[in-house]
Each structure stands twice: as C-alpha cells, then as structure tokens.
Coordinates of C-alpha atoms in Angstrom, one line a residue:
M594 CA 92.5 177.8 95.1
S595 CA 93.0 179.2 98.6
K596 CA 93.7 182.9 98.9
L597 CA 96.8 182.0 100.8
L598 CA 98.9 181.3 97.7
S599 CA 99.4 183.2 94.5
L600 CA 101.9 181.3 92.5
E601 CA 104.6 181.9 89.9
E602 CA 104.8 180.0 86.7
E603 CA 108.3 178.7 87.2
P604 CA 108.8 175.5 89.1
P605 CA 110.7 176.3 92.3
S606 CA 113.6 173.9 91.9
L607 CA 114.9 174.2 88.3
A608 CA 117.4 177.0 88.7
Q609 CA 121.1 177.0 87.9
A610 CA 123.0 173.7 88.5
E611 CA 124.8 173.6 91.9
R612 CA 128.6 173.4 92.1
L613 CA 130.3 170.2 93.2
L614 CA 131.8 170.9 96.6
V615 CA 133.7 168.5 98.8
T616 CA 132.3 167.9 102.3
K617 CA 133.1 165.6 105.2
S618 CA 130.6 162.7 105.4
A619 CA 128.6 162.3 108.6
P620 CA 128.9 159.1 110.7
I621 CA 126.4 156.5 109.7
L622 CA 124.1 154.9 112.2
R623 CA 125.8 151.9 113.9
D624 CA 122.7 149.7 113.9
L625 CA 122.1 149.9 110.1
N626 CA 122.6 146.5 108.5
S627 CA 125.6 147.4 106.4
A628 CA 127.9 150.2 105.3
P629 CA 127.0 152.6 102.5
V630 CA 128.3 152.0 99.1
Q631 CA 131.8 153.3 98.6
L632 CA 131.9 155.7 95.7
A633 CA 134.9 157.1 94.0
G634 CA 136.2 160.7 94.0
A635 CA 134.0 163.6 94.3
A636 CA 130.8 161.6 94.3
R637 CA 131.9 159.8 97.4
A638 CA 132.9 163.0 99.1
R639 CA 129.5 164.5 98.3
F640 CA 127.0 162.0 99.6
V641 CA 126.6 158.4 100.8
V642 CA 124.3 155.8 99.1
S643 CA 122.9 153.0 101.2
P644 CA 123.0 149.5 99.8
A645 CA 119.2 149.4 99.6
S646 CA 119.0 152.6 97.6
N647 CA 121.9 151.5 95.3
E648 CA 120.1 148.2 94.5
F649 CA 116.9 150.1 93.8
R650 CA 118.7 152.5 91.5
K651 CA 120.3 149.6 89.5
Q652 CA 117.0 147.8 89.2
H653 CA 114.7 150.6 88.3
F654 CA 117.0 153.3 86.9
P655 CA 119.8 151.2 85.4
G656 CA 121.2 154.0 83.1
V657 CA 121.5 156.5 85.9
K658 CA 124.9 157.1 87.4
T659 CA 125.4 157.7 91.2
A660 CA 126.2 161.4 90.6
E661 CA 122.8 161.9 88.9
W662 CA 121.0 159.9 91.6
N663 CA 122.6 162.2 94.2
D664 CA 121.5 165.3 92.4
W665 CA 118.4 166.7 94.1
R666 CA 117.2 168.3 90.8
W667 CA 117.4 164.9 89.0
Q668 CA 115.3 163.5 91.9
N669 CA 112.7 166.2 91.3
R670 CA 112.6 165.7 87.6
N671 CA 112.2 162.0 87.9
R672 CA 109.6 161.8 90.6
I673 CA 106.9 159.1 90.3
R674 CA 103.9 161.1 89.2
S675 CA 101.6 158.7 87.4
L676 CA 100.0 155.2 87.6
E677 CA 102.1 154.1 84.7
Q678 CA 105.3 155.0 86.4
L679 CA 104.2 153.5 89.7
E680 CA 103.2 150.2 88.1
R681 CA 106.8 149.8 86.7
I682 CA 108.1 149.6 90.3
I683 CA 105.4 148.0 92.5
T684 CA 102.3 145.8 92.1
V685 CA 99.5 148.4 92.5
T686 CA 96.4 147.2 94.3
D687 CA 93.0 147.7 92.7
D688 CA 92.2 150.1 95.5
E689 CA 95.3 152.2 94.8
R690 CA 94.7 152.1 91.1
A691 CA 91.1 153.3 91.4
A692 CA 92.2 156.1 93.8
I693 CA 94.9 157.4 91.4
L694 CA 92.6 157.3 88.4
R695 CA 89.8 159.1 90.3
H696 CA 92.1 161.8 91.8
H697 CA 92.2 165.4 90.4
G698 CA 93.2 168.7 91.8
P699 CA 95.6 169.3 94.7
L700 CA 97.7 166.7 96.5
P701 CA 98.6 164.7 93.5
I702 CA 100.8 161.6 93.7
G703 CA 104.4 162.5 93.9
V704 CA 107.3 160.4 95.2
T705 CA 111.1 160.9 94.6
P706 CA 113.0 157.9 93.3
Y707 CA 115.0 157.9 96.5
Y708 CA 111.9 157.8 98.8
M709 CA 110.4 155.2 96.5
S710 CA 113.3 152.9 97.4
L711 CA 112.0 152.8 100.9
I712 CA 108.4 151.8 100.0
G713 CA 107.7 148.1 100.3
A714 CA 105.7 145.6 98.3
N715 CA 103.2 145.2 101.1
P716 CA 100.3 147.6 100.7
S717 CA 99.9 147.9 104.4
Q718 CA 103.6 149.1 104.9
G719 CA 103.6 152.4 106.7
L720 CA 105.5 154.6 104.2
R721 CA 103.4 153.2 101.3
R722 CA 100.2 154.0 103.0
T723 CA 101.3 157.6 103.6
T724 CA 102.4 158.3 100.0
I725 CA 100.2 156.2 97.6
P726 CA 96.5 157.2 97.4
T727 CA 93.7 154.9 98.4
L728 CA 89.9 155.2 98.0
A729 CA 89.6 155.9 101.7
E730 CA 90.7 159.5 100.8
F731 CA 87.3 160.0 99.2
D732 CA 85.4 159.2 102.4
R733 CA 84.2 162.2 104.2
T734 CA 83.3 162.0 107.9
P735 CA 81.7 164.6 110.3
G736 CA 84.1 167.3 111.6
E737 CA 86.4 167.1 108.6
E738 CA 87.3 170.3 106.7
Q739 CA 89.4 171.4 103.8
D740 CA 91.0 173.9 106.0
P741 CA 90.6 172.4 109.5
L742 CA 93.0 174.8 111.3
G743 CA 91.3 177.9 109.8
E744 CA 94.5 179.2 108.2
D745 CA 92.7 181.0 105.4
G746 CA 90.7 183.0 108.0
H747 CA 94.0 184.1 109.7
S748 CA 95.7 185.3 106.6
P749 CA 96.2 189.1 106.5
V750 CA 98.1 188.9 103.1
P751 CA 98.6 186.1 100.6
G752 CA 101.1 183.5 101.8
L753 CA 101.0 184.6 105.5
V754 CA 99.1 183.1 108.5
H755 CA 99.1 185.2 111.7
R756 CA 97.3 183.1 114.3
Y757 CA 99.4 183.5 117.4
P758 CA 100.2 187.0 118.8
D759 CA 104.0 186.8 118.3
R760 CA 104.4 184.2 115.5
V761 CA 103.6 184.0 111.8
L762 CA 103.6 181.3 109.2
L763 CA 105.1 182.2 105.8
L764 CA 104.1 179.8 103.0
V765 CA 106.6 180.3 100.2
T766 CA 105.7 177.4 97.8
N767 CA 103.0 174.8 97.2
F768 CA 105.6 172.3 96.0
C769 CA 106.7 169.2 97.8
S770 CA 109.0 166.5 96.5
V771 CA 106.8 163.9 98.1
Y772 CA 103.1 164.5 98.9
C773 CA 101.9 163.0 102.2
R774 CA 98.3 161.7 102.0
Y775 CA 97.4 163.2 105.4
C776 CA 98.8 166.7 104.7
T777 CA 97.2 169.5 106.6
R778 CA 97.4 171.7 103.5
A779 CA 96.1 169.1 101.1
R780 CA 93.9 171.9 99.7
L781 CA 97.0 173.9 98.6
V782 CA 100.0 171.6 97.8
G783 CA 100.3 170.7 94.1
A784 CA 97.3 172.9 93.3
S785 CA 97.4 174.7 89.9
G786 CA 100.8 173.2 89.1
E787 CA 103.8 173.1 91.4
R788 CA 105.1 176.6 91.9
A789 CA 106.6 179.1 94.3
L790 CA 104.9 182.1 95.8
R791 CA 105.2 185.2 93.6
K792 CA 108.0 187.5 94.6
A793 CA 105.5 190.4 94.9
D794 CA 103.5 188.4 97.5
I795 CA 106.6 187.4 99.4
D796 CA 107.6 191.0 99.6
R797 CA 104.1 192.0 100.8
A798 CA 104.1 189.3 103.5
I799 CA 107.6 190.4 104.7
E800 CA 106.4 194.0 104.7
Y801 CA 103.5 192.9 107.0
I802 CA 106.0 191.3 109.4
A803 CA 108.2 194.4 109.3
A804 CA 105.2 196.6 110.1
T805 CA 104.1 194.4 113.0
P806 CA 106.5 194.7 115.9
A807 CA 104.7 192.1 118.0
V808 CA 105.9 189.4 115.6
R809 CA 109.2 187.9 116.9
D810 CA 109.0 184.5 115.3
C811 CA 108.5 183.4 111.7
L812 CA 108.1 179.8 110.5
I813 CA 108.9 179.4 106.8
S814 CA 106.8 176.5 105.3
G815 CA 104.8 175.6 102.3
G816 CA 104.8 173.2 100.5
D817 CA 108.5 172.6 101.3
P818 CA 110.7 175.7 101.5
L819 CA 113.9 173.6 101.0
S820 CA 112.5 172.7 97.5
L821 CA 113.4 176.3 96.5
D822 CA 116.9 176.8 95.1
E823 CA 119.5 178.6 97.2
D824 CA 118.9 182.0 95.6
R825 CA 115.2 182.1 96.2
L826 CA 115.5 180.7 99.7
E827 CA 118.2 183.2 100.6
Y828 CA 116.1 186.1 99.3
V829 CA 113.5 185.2 101.9
L830 CA 115.9 184.6 104.7
S831 CA 117.9 187.8 104.0
R832 CA 114.7 189.9 104.0
L833 CA 113.5 188.4 107.2
R834 CA 116.8 188.7 109.0
A835 CA 116.9 192.4 108.2
I836 CA 113.8 193.0 110.4
P837 CA 115.1 194.1 113.8
H838 CA 112.2 192.8 115.9
L839 CA 112.2 189.3 114.3
E840 CA 114.3 187.3 116.7
F841 CA 113.6 183.7 115.6
I842 CA 113.4 182.1 112.1
R843 CA 112.4 178.5 111.6
I844 CA 112.2 176.4 108.5
G845 CA 109.7 173.5 108.4
S846 CA 110.8 170.8 105.9
K847 CA 110.6 167.1 105.0
Q848 CA 113.2 167.4 102.2
P849 CA 116.1 166.0 104.4
V850 CA 113.9 162.9 104.9
V851 CA 112.4 162.4 101.4
Q852 CA 115.3 163.9 99.4
P853 CA 118.3 164.0 101.7
M854 CA 120.7 164.8 98.8
R855 CA 119.0 168.3 98.8
V856 CA 121.2 169.1 101.8
T857 CA 124.2 170.2 99.8
P858 CA 127.3 172.0 100.9
A859 CA 126.0 175.0 99.0
L860 CA 122.8 175.0 101.0
T861 CA 124.4 174.6 104.4
K862 CA 126.9 177.3 103.6
M863 CA 124.1 179.7 102.7
L864 CA 122.0 178.8 105.8
R865 CA 124.9 179.5 108.1
R866 CA 124.7 183.2 107.2
Y867 CA 121.3 183.6 108.8
H868 CA 121.7 182.3 112.4
P869 CA 120.0 181.9 114.8
L870 CA 118.1 179.5 112.5
W871 CA 116.2 176.5 113.6
M872 CA 114.7 173.6 111.6
S873 CA 111.6 171.4 112.1
L874 CA 111.9 168.1 110.2
H875 CA 108.9 165.9 109.4
F876 CA 109.6 162.3 110.3
T877 CA 106.9 159.6 110.3
H878 CA 108.5 156.1 110.7
P879 CA 111.9 154.6 111.6
D880 CA 112.2 153.2 108.1
E881 CA 113.0 156.8 107.1
V882 CA 116.2 157.0 109.2
T883 CA 118.7 155.8 106.6
P884 CA 122.4 156.5 106.0
E885 CA 121.5 159.2 103.6
V886 CA 119.2 160.9 106.1
A887 CA 121.8 160.6 108.8
E888 CA 124.3 162.4 106.6
A889 CA 121.8 165.1 105.6
C890 CA 120.9 165.8 109.3
G891 CA 124.6 165.7 110.2
R892 CA 125.4 168.4 107.7
L893 CA 122.6 170.6 109.0
A894 CA 123.6 170.0 112.6
D895 CA 127.3 170.7 111.8
A896 CA 126.1 174.0 110.2
G897 CA 124.9 175.0 113.7
I898 CA 121.2 174.5 113.1
P899 CA 119.2 172.9 116.0
L900 CA 117.0 170.2 114.6
G901 CA 113.6 169.1 116.0
S902 CA 111.2 166.5 114.6
Q903 CA 107.5 166.7 114.1
T904 CA 105.7 163.4 113.8
V905 CA 102.0 163.0 113.0
L906 CA 100.4 160.1 114.8
L907 CA 98.9 157.8 112.1
K908 CA 96.7 154.8 112.5
G909 CA 98.3 151.6 111.3
V910 CA 101.6 153.5 110.5
N911 CA 103.2 154.5 113.8
D912 CA 100.5 154.1 116.5
D913 CA 102.3 151.6 118.6
V914 CA 104.9 152.3 121.3
A915 CA 107.6 150.0 119.7
T916 CA 107.5 151.9 116.4
L917 CA 107.6 155.4 118.1
K918 CA 110.3 154.4 120.5
K919 CA 112.5 153.1 117.6
L920 CA 111.9 156.2 115.6
F921 CA 112.6 158.6 118.5
H922 CA 115.8 156.8 119.5
A923 CA 117.0 156.7 116.0
L924 CA 116.4 160.5 115.7
L925 CA 118.4 161.3 118.8
K926 CA 121.3 159.3 117.3
I927 CA 121.3 161.6 114.2
R928 CA 121.0 164.7 116.4
V929 CA 117.3 165.4 115.9
R930 CA 115.3 166.1 119.0
P931 CA 111.7 164.6 118.9
Y932 CA 109.7 167.8 119.5
Y933 CA 106.0 167.3 118.6
L934 CA 103.8 164.3 118.2
Y935 CA 100.7 165.6 116.4
Q936 CA 97.2 164.3 116.5
C937 CA 96.3 164.0 112.9
D938 CA 94.4 167.0 111.7
P939 CA 90.8 166.3 110.5
I940 CA 91.3 167.2 106.9
S941 CA 88.7 165.9 104.4
G942 CA 89.2 162.2 103.8
S943 CA 91.6 161.5 106.8
S944 CA 89.5 159.3 109.0
H945 CA 91.5 156.2 108.0
F946 CA 94.6 157.9 109.4
R947 CA 93.3 159.3 112.6
T948 CA 93.6 157.5 115.9
T949 CA 91.6 158.5 119.0
V950 CA 93.1 161.1 121.4
D951 CA 93.0 158.3 124.0
K952 CA 95.4 156.3 122.0
G953 CA 97.8 159.2 121.8
L954 CA 97.7 159.7 125.6
E955 CA 98.2 156.0 126.0
L956 CA 101.4 156.1 123.9
I957 CA 102.8 159.1 125.7
S958 CA 102.2 157.2 129.0
Q959 CA 104.1 154.2 127.6
L960 CA 107.0 156.5 126.6
R961 CA 107.3 158.9 129.6
G962 CA 109.5 157.4 132.3
Y963 CA 110.3 154.3 130.2
T964 CA 112.9 156.0 128.0
T965 CA 115.0 159.2 128.1
G966 CA 113.1 162.4 128.3
Y967 CA 114.8 163.7 125.2
A968 CA 113.0 160.9 123.3
V969 CA 109.5 161.9 124.5
P970 CA 107.9 164.7 122.3
S971 CA 105.0 166.9 123.3
Y972 CA 101.7 165.4 122.2
V973 CA 99.5 168.1 120.9
V974 CA 96.1 168.6 119.2
D975 CA 96.1 171.6 116.8
A976 CA 92.6 172.8 117.6
P977 CA 90.2 173.1 114.6
G978 CA 89.2 176.6 113.6
G979 CA 92.4 178.3 114.5
G980 CA 92.4 177.4 118.3
G981 CA 96.1 176.7 118.2
K982 CA 98.1 173.8 119.7
I983 CA 96.9 172.3 122.9
A984 CA 99.3 170.1 124.9
M985 CA 97.8 166.7 125.9
L986 CA 99.2 165.1 129.0
P987 CA 98.2 162.0 131.0
D988 CA 96.5 163.0 134.2
A989 CA 99.1 163.1 136.9
V990 CA 97.1 164.7 139.7
I991 CA 95.2 162.3 141.9
G992 CA 94.1 164.8 144.6
R993 CA 95.2 166.1 148.0
D994 CA 95.8 164.6 151.5
G995 CA 96.3 167.4 154.0
N996 CA 99.3 169.4 153.0
D997 CA 100.4 166.9 150.4
L998 CA 99.6 166.8 146.7
L999 CA 98.9 163.3 145.5
L1000 CA 100.5 162.5 142.1
R1001 CA 100.7 159.5 139.8
N1002 CA 104.1 158.6 138.4
F1003 CA 104.9 156.9 135.1
A1004 CA 104.5 153.4 136.6
G1005 CA 101.0 154.3 138.0
E1006 CA 102.3 154.5 141.6
Q1007 CA 101.0 157.2 144.0
C1008 CA 103.5 159.7 145.1
R1009 CA 103.3 162.6 147.6
Y1010 CA 104.7 166.1 147.2
P1011 CA 104.6 168.6 150.1
D1012 CA 102.5 171.5 148.9
P1013 CA 101.0 173.1 152.0
D1014 CA 100.0 176.4 150.3
G1015 CA 98.7 174.9 147.1
T1016 CA 95.1 174.5 145.9
L1017 CA 95.6 172.1 143.1
G1018 CA 93.8 168.9 143.7
K1019 CA 91.3 170.3 146.2
P1020 CA 87.6 169.5 145.5

C-alpha cells in the first residue's frame, strides 16, 4: 500500500443516523422526460426520486421503501460489490465476468444502487464502461504507471501531497461509493478495505499545513471526502479553517453524482459554517445529470458553495463534441461550471480509455466559439512524474504582418490585431 494512506479500521460512513430535516426541493431540469415521483410527507420534502430510479428500485429492490432508498448509508451498505450481485441486475458479458473474477487488490467493483439504475444493458454504454471491469484493465502499455502523477514522491507526511508551491492535496479516505475504472488513484482506493485516514495522520498533515505559511489552498480529496459522516468531515474542515494563512478550501467529490442523496440538509448546514468553501464535482456523461443530481447540486449551490466540474476525456464514453456539449450545457442549468476537461492519466491498464491529445484539442476547437464560454472548460494534461497541470489550447497565433499580429478565430478565419510593440509571432 502507498505510504500516502494509513487507514483506520472503521468504515468512514457508518456513524450515527442522520436526523430527518425538511428542505425545499430544487427545480428539476426542464428537458428531463417526466417529473419526479411525488412522495408523501417528509420523504417528499427530503429528496426527489426520478421515474427511472423508482422503477429500478421496484424491480431490483422491491422490499425497499423510498425513505430507505434515499438514505445514503443504505446506499453504501447495499452497493453492488460482487459478480453474483451484478448478475442479478444485468447480463454480464464473458469479458466482464473474467475481469471481475481475475481482479484482486485495490479498485474493486463498487456501484451504489442509485448509480446502477443509470447503467444500461448495452456493454458499450458509457457509464457501464466506466464502472464495470473489463479485461482491458490488465493490459499494460509503455508509459503507464501505478502512480503516474508522482504523488507518493511529493508526500511529506501520510495523506498529504505538496506538489505546487502554495497548494496541498489532503487525502482523508480511500473509500468511494462508486469506483471509476480509470481512477488516477487506482493504487489506493479500496485498498486494504475501505477506511478513513487515521485521526493521528490527519492531525499530522494539518500540522504540516499550519507550519508551512506558503500554503494558502487545500484540496480535500481521497477516495471521496463526502463519504465521511458530518462529524469526521467537520473535524477536518474546522482544523483547516483555524489556520490563518489558509485562504482557500476545496472539496473534490463524485458523491453528489453517484449518490446524490448524500447531500442532506445536515451536510449543507455544516458546510455553511466553513466558507469560503468551493467544490469540484466529477461528472463524466450527460446521463449522470438526473433530477436527483439537480437537487443535490441545487442544495450545495443554495448553501453558497461555488460548484465546478472536472471531466476526464474518455475514449468511447465522452470523446465526441455532441456528448460533451450536452453534458456541459446540462451542468450550467444545475449551476455547475465546467472547469477542467482532463486528458486521462496514464495509470496502469488505461490505454482503452485514453484518447490522443490531438483529439482533445479538436474537441475544444469544436466547442470554443460554438457555445457559451461558460460551457467550455480548460483542457489540461496533468504531466506525469509530478509536472503539474499543463493547459492545452488550439494554436491561435499564425504569425505577424508588419505591426499586426495574425490570429486564427474559432471558425478558422484569419484576424488581425494591432500590436506594434509585440514580438509574438516573429520568426
């Protein structure tokens, strides 16, 4: 196991049961096919249930009431974790079956019942490819690494990565409710059980931040930090917020996407206490933008938390402009700003997911100028070995003509900009 994580024995999400609180439902996306199921009393006030999710619950979990389905702890306890469970829900291909039986170690199969309701019968469906193992994971190609970003080499204390001068990454758990097959931290998540970082190691990491005045920004990640119960997450936030030179706290999470019922009134009430607080959400495909996810993001936005999305470019999943545009437009409608489009990191066994960088630049060229700028994320390559994020942009500079800089616009047309004192574009 990587030196980054030293883990507690307790699962991170089985603490005291949350209180039932009443909240106002967020508006549901207008272009969804039909309205969410109307529930009675407190259950309706707590969370919406889409028709597709409700039908899935009735078919595959017939004894489960809506209140249980909308309990994030129930979702965790009833995740699909084995071939036997999966075969009760979908027809598993020979390739998927062989991969599941062959797998051992970190990055196990793990899918919440809610997210399973979004996975289709077609083995080539995007969300299915990103959650169900295939034998392609066992193919190793040149340049792939277990730790492609060199995080272990930039870890001064367990659970902390200090790669950039003023920013640190704090990993508080190795648990995710759903395991993505292309995960950058495939070497860590789900390893040696599913556990939170030990309190002593969290304290040590926070002491390092407190003793390093250059650090002004902390990203809390994992695993998924929103898989922690409120008490554990608040402990981390309160310790960080007490550091005078730490200006900026971010949480990176996919929980609002794969388990939107995690965004409870109790959670948002707690998060409000630690502003300024930002959140980066991991979206992959427009199929993920459901009424439930719209409500979860609405609750976070109403709590004053700016939301950005991080999307990994994946071959055969979202590597066409129509899919990306649909996703980014849908995100803006639920108050999530598309922030990063990541080139897939070269983790071991990821070649079937990785596009060429040329493809990423082509897609950005097809978005920029053809839709609102808010819907165009920054396309970045996270350089192997700890080189950091490198922004990738289509080449806009053609050259110079006298005092004019010659530029190429989104339509490929040549434009002139008066720049008599500039040197850009000179041979």
